[in-house]
GROMACS .gro file of C-alpha atoms in nm:
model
  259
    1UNK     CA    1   0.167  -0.875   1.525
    2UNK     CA    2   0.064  -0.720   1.169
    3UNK     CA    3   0.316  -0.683   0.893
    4UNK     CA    4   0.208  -0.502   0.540
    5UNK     CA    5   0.330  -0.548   0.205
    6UNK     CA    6   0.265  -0.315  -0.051
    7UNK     CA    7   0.296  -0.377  -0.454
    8UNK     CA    8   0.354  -0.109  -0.669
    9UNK     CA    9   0.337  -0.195  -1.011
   10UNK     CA   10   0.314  -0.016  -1.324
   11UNK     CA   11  -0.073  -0.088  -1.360
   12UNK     CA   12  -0.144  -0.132  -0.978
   13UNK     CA   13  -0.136  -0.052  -0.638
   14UNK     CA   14  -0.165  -0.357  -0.409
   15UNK     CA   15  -0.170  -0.425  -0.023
   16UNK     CA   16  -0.194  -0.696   0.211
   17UNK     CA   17  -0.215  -0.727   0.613
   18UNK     CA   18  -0.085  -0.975   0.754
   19UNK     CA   19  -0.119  -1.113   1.150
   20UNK     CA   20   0.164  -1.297   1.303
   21UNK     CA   21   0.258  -1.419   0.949
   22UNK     CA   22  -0.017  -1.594   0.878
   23UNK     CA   23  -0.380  -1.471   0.868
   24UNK     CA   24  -0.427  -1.172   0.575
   25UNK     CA   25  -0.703  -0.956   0.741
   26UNK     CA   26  -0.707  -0.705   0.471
   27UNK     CA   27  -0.632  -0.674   0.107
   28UNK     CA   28  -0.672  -0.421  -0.142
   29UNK     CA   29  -0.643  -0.367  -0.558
   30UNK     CA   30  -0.608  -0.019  -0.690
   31UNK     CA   31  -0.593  -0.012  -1.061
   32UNK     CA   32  -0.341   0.308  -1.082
   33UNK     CA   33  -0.041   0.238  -1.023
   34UNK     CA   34   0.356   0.434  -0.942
   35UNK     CA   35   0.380   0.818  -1.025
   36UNK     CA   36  -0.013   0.794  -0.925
   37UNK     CA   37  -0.267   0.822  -0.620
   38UNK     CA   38  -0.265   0.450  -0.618
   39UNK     CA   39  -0.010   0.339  -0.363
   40UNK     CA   40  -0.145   0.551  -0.112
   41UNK     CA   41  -0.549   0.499  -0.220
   42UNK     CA   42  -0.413   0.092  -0.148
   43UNK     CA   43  -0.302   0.175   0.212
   44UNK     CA   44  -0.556   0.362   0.335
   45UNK     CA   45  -0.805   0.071   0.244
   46UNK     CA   46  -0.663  -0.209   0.426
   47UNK     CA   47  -0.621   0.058   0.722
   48UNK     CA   48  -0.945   0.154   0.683
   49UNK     CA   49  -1.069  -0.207   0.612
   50UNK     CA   50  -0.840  -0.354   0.938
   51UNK     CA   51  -0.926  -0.039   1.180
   52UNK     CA   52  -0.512   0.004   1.245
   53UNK     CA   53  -0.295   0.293   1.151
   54UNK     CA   54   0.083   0.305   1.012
   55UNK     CA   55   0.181   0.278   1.402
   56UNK     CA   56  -0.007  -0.075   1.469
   57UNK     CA   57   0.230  -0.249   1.174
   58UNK     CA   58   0.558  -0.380   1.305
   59UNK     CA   59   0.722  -0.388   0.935
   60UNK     CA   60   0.637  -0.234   0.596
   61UNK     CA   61   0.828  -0.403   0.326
   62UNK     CA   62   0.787  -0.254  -0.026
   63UNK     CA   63   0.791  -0.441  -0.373
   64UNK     CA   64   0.720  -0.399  -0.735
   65UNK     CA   65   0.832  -0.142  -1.066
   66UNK     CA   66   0.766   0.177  -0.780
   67UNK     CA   67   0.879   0.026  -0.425
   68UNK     CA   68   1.181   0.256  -0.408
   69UNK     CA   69   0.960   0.559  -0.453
   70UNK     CA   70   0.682   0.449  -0.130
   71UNK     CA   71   0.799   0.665   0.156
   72UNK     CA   72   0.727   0.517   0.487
   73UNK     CA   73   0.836   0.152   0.406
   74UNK     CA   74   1.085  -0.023   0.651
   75UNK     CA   75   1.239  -0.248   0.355
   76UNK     CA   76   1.253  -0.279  -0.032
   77UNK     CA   77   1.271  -0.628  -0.121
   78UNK     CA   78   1.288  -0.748  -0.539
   79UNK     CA   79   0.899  -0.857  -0.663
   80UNK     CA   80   1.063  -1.203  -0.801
   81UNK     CA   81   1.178  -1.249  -0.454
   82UNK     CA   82   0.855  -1.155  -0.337
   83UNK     CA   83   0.639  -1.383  -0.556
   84UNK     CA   84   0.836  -1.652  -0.490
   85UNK     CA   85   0.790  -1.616  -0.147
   86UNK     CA   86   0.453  -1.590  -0.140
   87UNK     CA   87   0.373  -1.858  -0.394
   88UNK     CA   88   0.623  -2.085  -0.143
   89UNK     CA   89   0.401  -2.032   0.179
   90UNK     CA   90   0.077  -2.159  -0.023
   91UNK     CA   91   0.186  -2.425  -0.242
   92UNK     CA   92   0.556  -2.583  -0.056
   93UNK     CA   93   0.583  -2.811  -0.349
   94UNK     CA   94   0.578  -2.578  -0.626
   95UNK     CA   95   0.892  -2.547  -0.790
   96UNK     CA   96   0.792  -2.343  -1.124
   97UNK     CA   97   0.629  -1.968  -1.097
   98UNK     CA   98   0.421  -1.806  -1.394
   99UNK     CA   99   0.387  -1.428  -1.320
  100UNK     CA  100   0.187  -1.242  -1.559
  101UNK     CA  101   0.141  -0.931  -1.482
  102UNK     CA  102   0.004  -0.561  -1.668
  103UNK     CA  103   0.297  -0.510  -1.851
  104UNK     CA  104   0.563  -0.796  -1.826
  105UNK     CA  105   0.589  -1.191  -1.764
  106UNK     CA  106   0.794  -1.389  -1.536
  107UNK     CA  107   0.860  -1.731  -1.498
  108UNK     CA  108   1.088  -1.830  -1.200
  109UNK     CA  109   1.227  -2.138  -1.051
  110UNK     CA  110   1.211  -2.232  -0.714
  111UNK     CA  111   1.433  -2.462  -0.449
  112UNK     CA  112   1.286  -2.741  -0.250
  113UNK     CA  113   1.365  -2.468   0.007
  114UNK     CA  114   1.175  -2.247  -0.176
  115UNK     CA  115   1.477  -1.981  -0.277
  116UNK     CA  116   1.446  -1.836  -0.596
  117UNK     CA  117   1.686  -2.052  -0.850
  118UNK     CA  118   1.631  -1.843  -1.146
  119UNK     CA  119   1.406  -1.674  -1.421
  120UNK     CA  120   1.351  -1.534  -1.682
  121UNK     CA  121   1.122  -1.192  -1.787
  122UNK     CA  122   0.933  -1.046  -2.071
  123UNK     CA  123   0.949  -0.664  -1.980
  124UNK     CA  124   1.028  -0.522  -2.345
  125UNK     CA  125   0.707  -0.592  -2.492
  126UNK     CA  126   0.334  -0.573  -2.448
  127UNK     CA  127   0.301  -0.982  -2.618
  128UNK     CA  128   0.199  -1.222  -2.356
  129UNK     CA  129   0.103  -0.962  -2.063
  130UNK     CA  130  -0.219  -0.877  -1.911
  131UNK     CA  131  -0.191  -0.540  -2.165
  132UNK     CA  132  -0.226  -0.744  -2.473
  133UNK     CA  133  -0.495  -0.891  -2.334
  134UNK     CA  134  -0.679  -0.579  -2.266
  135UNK     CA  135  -0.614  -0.424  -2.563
  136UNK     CA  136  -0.780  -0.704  -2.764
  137UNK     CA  137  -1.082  -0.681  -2.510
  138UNK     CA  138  -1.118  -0.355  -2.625
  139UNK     CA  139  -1.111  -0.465  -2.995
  140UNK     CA  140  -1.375  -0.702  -2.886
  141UNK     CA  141  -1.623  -0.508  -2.725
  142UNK     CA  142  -1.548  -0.741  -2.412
  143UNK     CA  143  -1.543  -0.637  -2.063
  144UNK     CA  144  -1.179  -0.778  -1.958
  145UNK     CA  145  -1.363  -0.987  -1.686
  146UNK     CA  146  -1.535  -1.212  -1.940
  147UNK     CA  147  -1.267  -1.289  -2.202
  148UNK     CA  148  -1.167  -1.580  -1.997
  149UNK     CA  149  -1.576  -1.725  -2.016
  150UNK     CA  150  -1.607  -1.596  -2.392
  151UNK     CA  151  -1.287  -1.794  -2.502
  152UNK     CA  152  -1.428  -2.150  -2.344
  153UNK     CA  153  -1.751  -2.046  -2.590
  154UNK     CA  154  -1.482  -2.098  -2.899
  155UNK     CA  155  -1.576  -2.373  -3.145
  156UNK     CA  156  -1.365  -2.313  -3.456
  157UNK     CA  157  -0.968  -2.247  -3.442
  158UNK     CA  158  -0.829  -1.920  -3.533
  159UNK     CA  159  -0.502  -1.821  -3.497
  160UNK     CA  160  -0.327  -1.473  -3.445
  161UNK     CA  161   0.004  -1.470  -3.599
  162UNK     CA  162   0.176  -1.152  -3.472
  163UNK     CA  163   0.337  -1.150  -3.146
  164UNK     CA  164   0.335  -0.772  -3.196
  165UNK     CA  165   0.066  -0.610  -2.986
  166UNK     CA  166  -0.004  -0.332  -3.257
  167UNK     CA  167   0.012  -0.569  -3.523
  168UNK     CA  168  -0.216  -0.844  -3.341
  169UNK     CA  169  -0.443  -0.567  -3.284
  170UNK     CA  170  -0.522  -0.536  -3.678
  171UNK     CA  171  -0.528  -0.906  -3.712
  172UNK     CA  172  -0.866  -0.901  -3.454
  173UNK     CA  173  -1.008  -0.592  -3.641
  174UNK     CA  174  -0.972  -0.816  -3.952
  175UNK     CA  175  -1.108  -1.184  -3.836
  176UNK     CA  176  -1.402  -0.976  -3.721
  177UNK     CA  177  -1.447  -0.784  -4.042
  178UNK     CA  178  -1.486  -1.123  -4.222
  179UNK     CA  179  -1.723  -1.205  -3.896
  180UNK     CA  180  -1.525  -1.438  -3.755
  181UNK     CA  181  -1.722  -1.553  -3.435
  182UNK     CA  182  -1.546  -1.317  -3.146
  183UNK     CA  183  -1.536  -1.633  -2.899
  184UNK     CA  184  -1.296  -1.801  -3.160
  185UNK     CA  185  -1.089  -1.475  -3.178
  186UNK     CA  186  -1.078  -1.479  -2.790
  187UNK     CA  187  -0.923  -1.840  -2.769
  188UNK     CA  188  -0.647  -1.717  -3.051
  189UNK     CA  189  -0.559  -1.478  -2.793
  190UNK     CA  190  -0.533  -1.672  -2.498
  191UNK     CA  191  -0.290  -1.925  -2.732
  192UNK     CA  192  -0.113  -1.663  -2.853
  193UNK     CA  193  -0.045  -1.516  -2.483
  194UNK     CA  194   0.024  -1.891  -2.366
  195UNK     CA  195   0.265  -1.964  -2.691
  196UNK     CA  196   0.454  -1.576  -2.569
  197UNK     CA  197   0.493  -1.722  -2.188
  198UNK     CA  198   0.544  -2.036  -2.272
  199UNK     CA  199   0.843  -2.033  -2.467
  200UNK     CA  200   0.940  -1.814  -2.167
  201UNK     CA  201   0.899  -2.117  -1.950
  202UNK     CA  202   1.014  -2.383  -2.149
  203UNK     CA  203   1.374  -2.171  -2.199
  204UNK     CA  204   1.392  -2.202  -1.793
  205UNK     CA  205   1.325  -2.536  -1.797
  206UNK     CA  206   0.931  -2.611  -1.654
  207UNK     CA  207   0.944  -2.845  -1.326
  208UNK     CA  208   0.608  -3.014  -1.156
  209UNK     CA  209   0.448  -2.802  -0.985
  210UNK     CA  210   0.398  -2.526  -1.174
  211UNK     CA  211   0.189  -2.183  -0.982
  212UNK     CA  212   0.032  -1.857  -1.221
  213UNK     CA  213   0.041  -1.542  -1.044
  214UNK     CA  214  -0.034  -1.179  -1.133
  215UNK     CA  215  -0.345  -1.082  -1.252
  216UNK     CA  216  -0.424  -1.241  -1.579
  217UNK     CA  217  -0.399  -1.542  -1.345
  218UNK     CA  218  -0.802  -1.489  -1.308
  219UNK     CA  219  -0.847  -1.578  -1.667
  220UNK     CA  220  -0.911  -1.937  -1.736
  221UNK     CA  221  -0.883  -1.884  -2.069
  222UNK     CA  222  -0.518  -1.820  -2.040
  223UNK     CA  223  -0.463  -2.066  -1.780
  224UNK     CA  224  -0.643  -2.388  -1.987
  225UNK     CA  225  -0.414  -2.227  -2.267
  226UNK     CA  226  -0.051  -2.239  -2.113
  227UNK     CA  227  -0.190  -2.596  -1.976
  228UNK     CA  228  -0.244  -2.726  -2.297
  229UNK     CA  229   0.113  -2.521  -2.441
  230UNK     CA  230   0.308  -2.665  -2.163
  231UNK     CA  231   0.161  -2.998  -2.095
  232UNK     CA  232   0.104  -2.963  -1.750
  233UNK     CA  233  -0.122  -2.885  -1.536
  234UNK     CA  234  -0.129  -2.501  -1.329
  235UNK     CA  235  -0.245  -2.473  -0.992
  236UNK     CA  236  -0.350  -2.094  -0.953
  237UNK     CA  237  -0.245  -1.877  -0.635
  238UNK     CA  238  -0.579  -1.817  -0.440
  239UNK     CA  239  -0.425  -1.433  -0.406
  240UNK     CA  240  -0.285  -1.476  -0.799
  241UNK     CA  241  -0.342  -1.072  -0.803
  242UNK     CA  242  -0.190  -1.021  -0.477
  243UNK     CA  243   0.065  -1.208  -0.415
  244UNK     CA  244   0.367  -0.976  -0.453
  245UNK     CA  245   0.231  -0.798  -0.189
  246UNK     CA  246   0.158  -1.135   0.043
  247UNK     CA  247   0.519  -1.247  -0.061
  248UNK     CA  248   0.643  -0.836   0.114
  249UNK     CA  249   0.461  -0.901   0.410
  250UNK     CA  250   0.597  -1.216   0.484
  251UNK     CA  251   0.893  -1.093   0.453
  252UNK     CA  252   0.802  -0.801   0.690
  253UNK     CA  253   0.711  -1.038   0.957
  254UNK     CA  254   1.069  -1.229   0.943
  255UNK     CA  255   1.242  -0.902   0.979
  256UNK     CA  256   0.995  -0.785   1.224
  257UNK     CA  257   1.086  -1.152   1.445
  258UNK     CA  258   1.397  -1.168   1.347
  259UNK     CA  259   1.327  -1.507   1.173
   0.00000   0.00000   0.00000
């Protein structure tokens, strides 16, 4: 039996296939996301990728900012509920979720049962998102890919004072103007992304053990940084990117089995 879970986010289009609720046997990342090509660019690549059409799945469940606008889906189901799902199914013991997505932050809290307890978002402003981080790439020169290996170069602290993307933005134009070394200036970002979520997570209350999702997940700048901020150690989801969409499809294949 396959199951597919789409996420459509604000910045992406996501997919995943999923047989008999277990084995993914496609993915895909689109970087366009709702009111684009995106969602549909997604599907057609894990078809395309699995050799199956939309009659081979037994359940398309929807998540994410655009899952009431995907025609064809079976189910809508919330993207909390759907990363804590999926972060459930690979790590049972984790009890705190770190979402950090393109243009908003989560951090959730999870049952021993896995059941979302509650959380808390960042959706009003671009601080502590994967869009503050690409904006101060950009400032950099930096490919977004290789903030996360510039920022373990760092051998002087820096620090970034704004929380205020706009603002923060003239703070990096400065240090660099009085040649401050950019791998510093990429480690002030990272802290001041970590200090953002962080004070997200510590609000919630942070319990052992503690998951990062979403795409800035990737960057191990920003994960050694919300380490250090939160005093714990973060295991990170081996489908960090993808698991909104993992979390859907697992919860296609219970409705599809009746589970």
């Amino acid at each position: 039996m396959i199951t597919m879970g789409i996420d459509i986010g604000s910045t992406a289009s996501k997919c995943v296939l999923l047989r008999d609720g277990k084995e993914i046997v496609a993915q895909s990342i689109i970087p366009v996301g709702t009111g684009t090509s995106g969602p549909q660019r997604a599907v057609d690549a894990v078809f395309g990728e699995a050799g199956v059409c939309r009659g081979d799945i037994a359940c398309l469940a929807a998540t994410g900012y655009g899952r009431n606008t995907f025609e064809g889906a079976d189910m809508q189901v919330s993207e909390l509920s759907c990363h804590a799902k999926g972060v459930f199914a690979t790590f049972p013991s984790a009890r705190t979720v770190v979402d950090i997505g393109g243009q908003d932050a989560k951090v959730i809290r999870l049952s021993p049962q896995g059941k979302m307890m509650k959380f808390l978002m960042n959706d009003k402003c671009a601080a502590g998102t994967g869009r503050f981080v690409s904006v101060m790439a950009k400032v950099l020169d930096v490919e977004l890919e290789q903030m996360g290996e510039l920022s373990e170069q760092s051998v002087n602290r820096v620090e970034i004072s704004s929380t205020c993307t706009v603002f923060a933005e003239s703070e990096v134009i400065s240090l660099l103007a009085n040649r401050v070394c950019p791998a510093d200036i990429a480690a002030a970002i990272h802290r001041s992304v970590a200090n953002r979520v962080g004070g997200l997570a510590q609000r919630l209350g942070v319990m052992d053990e503690v998951v990062m999702t979403g795409g800035v997940a990737r960057n191990r700048g920003v994960v050694k940084a919300l380490e250090a901020e939160l005093g714990t150690r973060i295991l990170v989801s081996p489908v960090a990117q993808l698991n909104g969409a993992y979390g859907a499809a697992l919860y296609a294949y219970e409705r599809a089995t009746g589970v």
